[in-house]
Tab-separated table of N, CA and C in Angstrom:
chain	number	residue	atom	x	y	z
A	26	MET	N	17.960	-26.122	161.363
A	26	MET	CA	19.141	-26.870	161.632
A	26	MET	C	20.114	-26.951	160.608
A	27	LYS	N	19.707	-26.624	159.459
A	27	LYS	CA	20.633	-26.509	158.400
A	27	LYS	C	21.580	-25.328	158.596
A	28	LYS	N	21.366	-24.237	159.237
A	28	LYS	CA	22.383	-23.493	159.326
A	28	LYS	C	23.442	-23.823	160.343
A	29	PHE	N	23.300	-24.897	161.185
A	29	PHE	CA	24.306	-25.400	161.933
A	29	PHE	C	25.309	-26.289	161.230
A	30	ILE	N	24.911	-26.710	160.028
A	30	ILE	CA	25.716	-27.757	159.442
A	30	ILE	C	26.496	-27.046	158.350
A	31	LYS	N	27.628	-26.552	158.656
A	31	LYS	CA	28.573	-25.805	157.838
A	31	LYS	C	30.043	-26.771	157.629
A	32	ASN	N	30.655	-26.246	156.521
A	32	ASN	CA	31.843	-27.127	156.306
A	32	ASN	C	32.959	-26.646	157.488
A	33	ASN	N	32.924	-25.493	157.668
A	33	ASN	CA	34.160	-25.196	158.590
A	33	ASN	C	33.382	-24.399	159.769
A	34	PHE	N	33.915	-24.705	161.095
A	34	PHE	CA	33.370	-24.104	162.164
A	34	PHE	C	34.360	-23.187	162.713
A	35	SER	N	35.375	-22.827	162.024
A	35	SER	CA	36.421	-21.759	162.408
A	35	SER	C	36.940	-21.237	161.123
A	36	ASN	N	37.239	-20.001	161.308
A	36	ASN	CA	37.575	-19.093	160.145
A	36	ASN	C	38.712	-18.286	160.683
A	37	LYS	N	39.778	-18.464	159.601
A	37	LYS	CA	40.974	-17.616	160.094
A	37	LYS	C	41.262	-16.358	159.083
A	38	ASN	N	41.484	-15.112	159.474
A	38	ASN	CA	41.612	-14.160	158.679
A	38	ASN	C	42.684	-13.154	159.113
A	39	ASN	N	43.817	-13.409	158.350
A	39	ASN	CA	45.120	-12.588	158.804
A	39	ASN	C	45.697	-13.207	160.099
A	40	GLY	N	45.542	-14.368	160.245
A	40	GLY	CA	46.008	-14.969	161.585
A	40	GLY	C	45.111	-14.716	162.638
A	41	GLU	N	44.002	-14.150	162.629
A	41	GLU	CA	43.233	-13.797	163.726
A	41	GLU	C	42.057	-14.511	163.657
A	42	SER	N	41.795	-15.299	164.770
A	42	SER	CA	40.499	-16.287	164.703
A	42	SER	C	39.013	-15.334	164.783
A	43	LYS	N	38.237	-15.650	164.052
A	43	LYS	CA	36.839	-15.341	164.132
A	43	LYS	C	35.970	-16.140	164.682
A	44	LYS	N	34.723	-15.661	165.087
A	44	LYS	CA	33.827	-16.704	165.721
A	44	LYS	C	33.406	-17.452	164.551
A	45	SER	N	33.135	-18.623	164.831
A	45	SER	CA	32.731	-19.641	163.889
A	45	SER	C	31.285	-19.368	163.395
A	46	ASP	N	30.842	-19.778	162.380
A	46	ASP	CA	29.320	-19.717	161.973
A	46	ASP	C	28.518	-20.417	163.174
A	47	PHE	N	28.807	-21.404	163.694
A	47	PHE	CA	28.153	-22.043	164.713
A	47	PHE	C	27.820	-21.232	165.872
A	48	GLU	N	29.159	-20.554	166.376
A	48	GLU	CA	28.786	-19.732	167.610
A	48	GLU	C	27.934	-18.428	167.198
A	49	ASN	N	28.179	-17.971	166.018
A	49	ASN	CA	27.326	-16.764	165.540
A	49	ASN	C	25.953	-17.065	165.482
A	50	ASN	N	25.620	-18.186	165.203
A	50	ASN	CA	24.140	-18.646	164.858
A	50	ASN	C	23.589	-19.487	166.076
A	51	PHE	N	24.403	-19.767	166.942
A	51	PHE	CA	23.913	-20.577	168.229
A	51	PHE	C	22.636	-20.079	168.849
A	52	GLU	N	21.561	-20.793	168.942
A	52	GLU	CA	20.507	-20.424	169.707
A	52	GLU	C	20.164	-21.736	170.101
A	53	PRO	N	19.954	-22.051	171.566
A	53	PRO	CA	19.457	-23.025	172.441
A	53	PRO	C	18.128	-23.529	172.090
A	54	GLN	N	17.401	-22.583	171.616
A	54	GLN	CA	15.800	-23.101	171.316
A	54	GLN	C	15.885	-23.933	169.971
A	55	ASN	N	16.897	-23.703	169.109
A	55	ASN	CA	16.995	-24.304	167.935
A	55	ASN	C	17.082	-26.100	168.290
A	56	PHE	N	17.801	-26.420	169.349
A	56	PHE	CA	18.002	-27.648	169.794
A	56	PHE	C	16.768	-28.440	170.065
A	57	VAL	N	15.798	-27.558	170.800
A	57	VAL	CA	14.314	-28.094	170.779
A	57	VAL	C	13.640	-28.116	169.611
A	58	ASP	N	13.467	-27.065	168.895
A	58	ASP	CA	12.702	-26.666	167.670
A	58	ASP	C	13.301	-27.896	166.702
A	59	TYR	N	14.410	-28.482	166.557
A	59	TYR	CA	14.890	-29.147	165.515
A	59	TYR	C	15.521	-30.518	166.199
A	60	SER	N	15.034	-30.899	167.261
A	60	SER	CA	15.189	-32.098	167.728
A	60	SER	C	14.748	-33.440	167.046
A	61	ALA	N	15.295	-34.720	167.225
A	61	ALA	CA	15.043	-35.517	166.374
A	61	ALA	C	13.597	-36.247	167.069
A	62	ILE	N	13.171	-35.911	168.053
A	62	ILE	CA	12.055	-36.320	168.675
A	62	ILE	C	10.894	-35.109	168.593
A	63	GLY	N	9.767	-35.543	168.851
A	63	GLY	CA	8.524	-34.683	168.872
A	63	GLY	C	8.595	-33.995	170.305
A	64	ILE	N	8.350	-32.680	170.522
A	64	ILE	CA	8.183	-32.068	171.744
A	64	ILE	C	6.944	-31.190	171.586
A	65	PHE	N	6.433	-31.338	172.741
A	65	PHE	CA	5.126	-30.371	172.951
A	65	PHE	C	4.662	-29.886	174.549
A	66	LYS	N	4.322	-28.823	174.532
A	66	LYS	CA	3.713	-28.478	175.657
A	66	LYS	C	2.024	-28.217	175.645
A	67	LEU	N	1.381	-28.745	176.783
A	67	LEU	CA	-0.192	-28.555	176.823
A	67	LEU	C	-0.326	-27.621	178.129
A	68	ASN	N	-1.392	-27.001	177.935
A	68	ASN	CA	-2.124	-26.145	178.885
A	68	ASN	C	-2.923	-27.037	179.881
A	69	THR	N	-3.680	-26.919	180.787
A	69	THR	CA	-4.292	-27.493	181.796
A	69	THR	C	-5.538	-28.027	181.194
A	70	ASP	N	-6.000	-27.267	179.958
A	70	ASP	CA	-7.053	-27.720	179.115
A	70	ASP	C	-6.670	-28.772	178.092
A	71	ALA	N	-5.425	-29.388	178.091
A	71	ALA	CA	-4.958	-30.355	177.028
A	71	ALA	C	-4.822	-29.445	175.579
A	72	VAL	N	-4.586	-28.358	175.584
A	72	VAL	CA	-4.471	-27.589	174.313
A	72	VAL	C	-3.073	-27.414	174.027
A	73	ILE	N	-2.730	-27.499	172.870
A	73	ILE	CA	-1.223	-27.557	172.546
A	73	ILE	C	-0.853	-25.819	172.643
A	74	GLU	N	0.363	-25.734	173.513
A	74	GLU	CA	0.819	-24.138	173.489
A	74	GLU	C	1.935	-24.220	172.904
A	75	TYR	N	2.741	-25.337	172.674
A	75	TYR	CA	4.149	-25.372	172.016
A	75	TYR	C	4.316	-26.684	171.321
A	76	ALA	N	4.688	-26.624	170.295
A	76	ALA	CA	5.009	-27.960	169.344
A	76	ALA	C	6.409	-27.637	168.586
A	77	ASN	N	7.308	-28.748	168.367
A	77	ASN	CA	8.414	-28.471	167.596
A	77	ASN	C	8.141	-29.058	166.214
A	78	GLN	N	8.880	-28.761	165.275
A	78	GLN	CA	8.872	-29.077	164.114
A	78	GLN	C	8.829	-30.578	163.826
A	79	THR	N	9.634	-31.341	164.377
A	79	THR	CA	9.798	-32.699	164.358
A	79	THR	C	8.175	-33.292	164.771
A	80	LEU	N	7.473	-32.812	165.749
A	80	LEU	CA	6.348	-33.472	166.113
A	80	LEU	C	5.188	-33.026	164.897
A	81	ALA	N	5.291	-31.919	164.281
A	81	ALA	CA	4.573	-31.567	163.038
A	81	ALA	C	4.674	-32.266	162.054
A	82	GLN	N	5.988	-32.820	162.060
A	82	GLN	CA	6.292	-33.967	160.768
A	82	GLN	C	5.690	-34.955	161.121
A	83	ILE	N	6.030	-35.638	162.227
A	83	ILE	CA	5.265	-36.964	162.554
A	83	ILE	C	3.817	-36.908	162.393
A	84	LEU	N	3.078	-35.849	162.788
A	84	LEU	CA	1.802	-35.844	162.724
A	84	LEU	C	1.234	-35.291	161.348
A	85	GLU	N	2.085	-35.192	160.364
A	85	GLU	CA	1.738	-34.875	159.066
A	85	GLU	C	1.176	-33.329	158.836
A	86	PHE	N	1.507	-32.392	159.815
A	86	PHE	CA	1.375	-31.089	159.726
A	86	PHE	C	2.427	-30.142	159.020
A	87	LYS	N	2.092	-29.379	158.140
A	87	LYS	CA	2.874	-28.509	157.495
A	87	LYS	C	3.874	-27.681	158.255
A	88	SER	N	3.524	-27.158	159.482
A	88	SER	CA	4.332	-26.541	160.416
A	88	SER	C	3.992	-26.727	161.668
A	89	ARG	N	4.913	-26.426	162.656
A	89	ARG	CA	4.578	-26.539	164.231
A	89	ARG	C	3.307	-25.598	164.453
A	90	SER	N	3.347	-24.454	163.714
A	90	SER	CA	2.330	-23.372	164.135
A	90	SER	C	0.939	-23.994	163.777
A	91	ASP	N	0.802	-24.812	163.032
A	91	ASP	CA	-0.437	-25.551	162.672
A	91	ASP	C	-1.000	-26.124	163.820
A	92	LEU	N	-0.057	-26.653	164.808
A	92	LEU	CA	-0.537	-27.483	165.851
A	92	LEU	C	-0.931	-26.783	167.111
A	93	ILE	N	-0.546	-25.544	167.151
A	93	ILE	CA	-0.781	-24.646	168.301
A	93	ILE	C	-2.369	-24.316	168.374
A	94	GLY	N	-2.833	-24.487	169.431
A	94	GLY	CA	-4.480	-24.287	169.685
A	94	GLY	C	-5.170	-25.563	169.580
A	95	ILE	N	-4.456	-26.735	168.954
A	95	ILE	CA	-5.386	-27.865	168.897
A	95	ILE	C	-5.377	-28.553	170.194
A	96	ASN	N	-6.521	-29.091	170.596
A	96	ASN	CA	-6.721	-29.835	171.678
A	96	ASN	C	-6.190	-31.176	171.654
A	97	PHE	N	-5.191	-31.538	172.426
A	97	PHE	CA	-4.469	-32.709	172.203
A	97	PHE	C	-5.427	-33.930	172.427
A	98	LYS	N	-6.397	-33.962	173.536
A	98	LYS	CA	-7.104	-34.915	173.989
A	98	LYS	C	-8.268	-35.223	172.929
A	99	ASP	N	-8.827	-34.089	172.525
A	99	ASP	CA	-10.226	-34.472	171.475
A	99	ASP	C	-9.795	-34.580	170.079
A	100	GLU	N	-8.738	-33.836	169.593
A	100	GLU	CA	-8.360	-33.973	168.156
A	100	GLU	C	-7.277	-34.922	168.069
A	101	LEU	N	-6.182	-35.311	168.751
A	101	LEU	CA	-5.209	-35.892	168.296
A	101	LEU	C	-5.055	-37.407	169.007
A	102	ILE	N	-5.747	-37.750	170.055
A	102	ILE	CA	-5.627	-38.932	170.833
A	102	ILE	C	-6.826	-39.699	169.964
A	103	SER	N	-6.475	-40.863	169.555
A	103	SER	CA	-7.481	-41.700	169.041
A	103	SER	C	-8.769	-42.165	169.804
A	104	GLU	N	-8.223	-42.622	171.242
A	104	GLU	CA	-9.273	-43.361	171.985
A	104	GLU	C	-9.597	-42.299	173.157
A	105	SER	N	-10.517	-42.019	173.584
A	105	SER	CA	-10.814	-41.375	174.888
A	105	SER	C	-10.094	-42.020	175.988
A	106	THR	N	-10.179	-43.567	175.840
A	106	THR	CA	-9.701	-44.345	177.221
A	106	THR	C	-8.307	-44.291	177.444
A	107	ASP	N	-7.487	-43.872	176.227
A	107	ASP	CA	-6.291	-43.799	176.086
A	107	ASP	C	-5.769	-42.274	177.039
A	108	TRP	N	-6.698	-41.254	176.804
A	108	TRP	CA	-6.381	-40.112	177.380
A	108	TRP	C	-6.635	-40.100	178.996
A	109	GLU	N	-7.685	-40.990	179.371
A	109	GLU	CA	-8.094	-41.225	180.740
A	109	GLU	C	-6.987	-41.928	181.380
A	110	LYS	N	-6.255	-42.967	180.697
A	110	LYS	CA	-5.318	-43.714	181.208
A	110	LYS	C	-4.017	-42.647	181.608
A	111	LEU	N	-3.739	-42.120	180.643
A	111	LEU	CA	-2.546	-41.005	180.739
A	111	LEU	C	-2.938	-40.166	181.770
A	112	ARG	N	-4.041	-39.460	181.934
A	112	ARG	CA	-4.375	-38.385	182.942
A	112	ARG	C	-4.230	-39.173	184.233
A	113	ALA	N	-4.973	-40.262	184.425
A	113	ALA	CA	-4.884	-40.708	185.824
A	113	ALA	C	-3.413	-41.210	186.150
A	114	LYS	N	-2.712	-41.558	185.194
A	114	LYS	CA	-1.138	-41.874	185.486
A	114	LYS	C	-0.332	-40.382	185.909
A	115	LEU	N	-0.425	-39.501	185.162
A	115	LEU	CA	-0.104	-38.187	185.522
A	115	LEU	C	-0.569	-37.629	186.899
A	116	TYR	N	-1.755	-37.692	187.196
A	116	TYR	CA	-2.379	-37.120	188.353
A	116	TYR	C	-1.827	-37.870	189.560
A	117	LYS	N	-1.683	-39.287	189.401
A	117	LYS	CA	-1.274	-40.213	190.498
A	117	LYS	C	0.495	-39.927	190.666
A	118	GLN	N	1.104	-40.034	189.565
A	118	GLN	CA	2.523	-40.018	189.707
A	118	GLN	C	3.220	-38.749	189.077
A	119	ARG	N	2.530	-37.854	188.539
A	119	ARG	CA	3.221	-36.651	187.699
A	119	ARG	C	4.040	-37.037	186.527
A	120	ILE	N	4.104	-38.287	186.278
A	120	ILE	CA	4.877	-38.711	185.209
A	120	ILE	C	4.567	-39.872	184.605
A	121	ALA	N	4.702	-39.862	183.198
A	121	ALA	CA	4.142	-41.106	182.418
A	121	ALA	C	5.513	-41.459	181.430
A	122	LYS	N	5.924	-42.608	181.758
A	122	LYS	CA	7.164	-42.820	180.731
A	122	LYS	C	6.772	-44.117	179.785
A	123	ASN	N	7.401	-44.093	178.836
A	123	ASN	CA	6.967	-45.343	177.871
A	123	ASN	C	5.523	-45.436	177.581
A	124	PHE	N	4.760	-44.450	177.568
A	124	PHE	CA	3.233	-44.836	177.435
A	124	PHE	C	3.068	-44.827	175.902
A	125	ILE	N	2.361	-45.828	175.532
A	125	ILE	CA	2.295	-46.037	173.953
A	125	ILE	C	0.597	-45.638	173.506
A	126	ILE	N	0.324	-44.644	172.880
A	126	ILE	CA	-0.952	-44.328	172.407
A	126	ILE	C	-0.880	-44.008	170.998
A	127	PRO	N	-2.103	-44.293	170.444
A	127	PRO	CA	-2.434	-44.004	168.951
A	127	PRO	C	-2.846	-42.471	168.889
A	128	LEU	N	-2.252	-41.679	168.029
A	128	LEU	CA	-2.440	-40.475	167.557
A	128	LEU	C	-2.908	-40.311	166.283
A	129	LYS	N	-3.705	-39.253	166.119
A	129	LYS	CA	-4.383	-39.086	164.643
A	129	LYS	C	-3.417	-38.098	163.871
A	130	GLN	N	-2.859	-38.729	162.879
A	130	GLN	CA	-2.252	-37.659	162.130
A	130	GLN	C	-3.147	-36.788	161.234
A	131	ASN	N	-2.570	-35.676	160.431
A	131	ASN	CA	-3.584	-34.711	160.039
A	131	ASN	C	-4.106	-35.562	158.759
A	132	SER	N	-3.778	-36.475	158.222
A	132	SER	CA	-4.518	-37.249	157.141
A	132	SER	C	-5.532	-38.000	157.630
A	133	GLY	N	-5.750	-38.093	159.090
A	133	GLY	CA	-6.619	-38.904	159.472
A	133	GLY	C	-6.201	-40.490	159.994
A	134	ALA	N	-4.980	-40.905	159.419
A	134	ALA	CA	-4.625	-42.053	159.868
A	134	ALA	C	-3.823	-42.218	161.465
A	135	SER	N	-3.902	-43.176	161.929
A	135	SER	CA	-3.315	-43.453	163.022
A	135	SER	C	-2.219	-43.953	163.095
A	136	ILE	N	-1.203	-43.266	164.205
A	136	ILE	CA	0.172	-43.721	164.170
A	136	ILE	C	0.610	-43.853	165.721
A	137	PHE	N	0.832	-45.228	166.134
A	137	PHE	CA	1.362	-45.496	167.530
A	137	PHE	C	2.732	-44.586	167.872
A	138	VAL	N	2.741	-43.847	168.962
A	138	VAL	CA	3.743	-43.278	169.530
A	138	VAL	C	4.089	-43.508	171.091
A	139	ARG	N	5.472	-43.500	171.208
A	139	ARG	CA	5.643	-43.390	172.726
A	139	ARG	C	5.752	-42.378	173.334
A	140	VAL	N	5.319	-41.973	174.424
A	140	VAL	CA	5.069	-40.706	175.003
A	140	VAL	C	5.845	-40.747	176.340
A	141	ASP	N	6.692	-40.039	176.730
A	141	ASP	CA	7.026	-39.483	177.949
A	141	ASP	C	6.691	-38.186	178.432
A	142	ILE	N	5.899	-38.196	179.376
A	142	ILE	CA	5.269	-36.768	179.580
A	142	ILE	C	5.157	-36.799	181.165
A	143	ARG	N	5.285	-35.425	181.657
A	143	ARG	CA	5.267	-34.985	183.055
A	143	ARG	C	4.327	-33.825	183.325
A	144	ALA	N	3.901	-33.718	184.201
A	144	ALA	CA	2.931	-32.746	184.598
A	144	ALA	C	3.798	-31.767	185.276
A	145	ALA	N	3.615	-30.386	184.950
A	145	ALA	CA	4.383	-29.551	185.495
A	145	ALA	C	3.536	-28.648	186.234
A	146	SER	N	4.143	-27.870	187.105
A	146	SER	CA	3.391	-26.897	187.739
A	146	SER	C	4.120	-25.532	187.780
A	147	ASP	N	3.442	-24.313	187.644
A	147	ASP	CA	3.899	-23.004	187.697
A	147	ASP	C	4.532	-22.687	188.931
């Protein structure tokens, strides 16, 4: 995100406008990667396939790549009953909003998070 924060977004050179640094460096994926909220994608086995850097920070991982391959259900959810409740809601409604669950941080501590999650199909 730091590359988006520049003092000037437009440059003038001999009266001609140049593309701004923002325009030159704009990548839509950066909005997801550096969002203020944690974002992740699970496969059907509850294994993390994608995580943004914010989620890594919330869960005290050095980088988002450290989360890839972790089983969300087995390694991050503190109570198996929470997973079953979440899974049942997703199965029935395909969406779970404002679902509060404790997740395990990398240090082993638990942190309560609010999850908005939906089941997607290919």
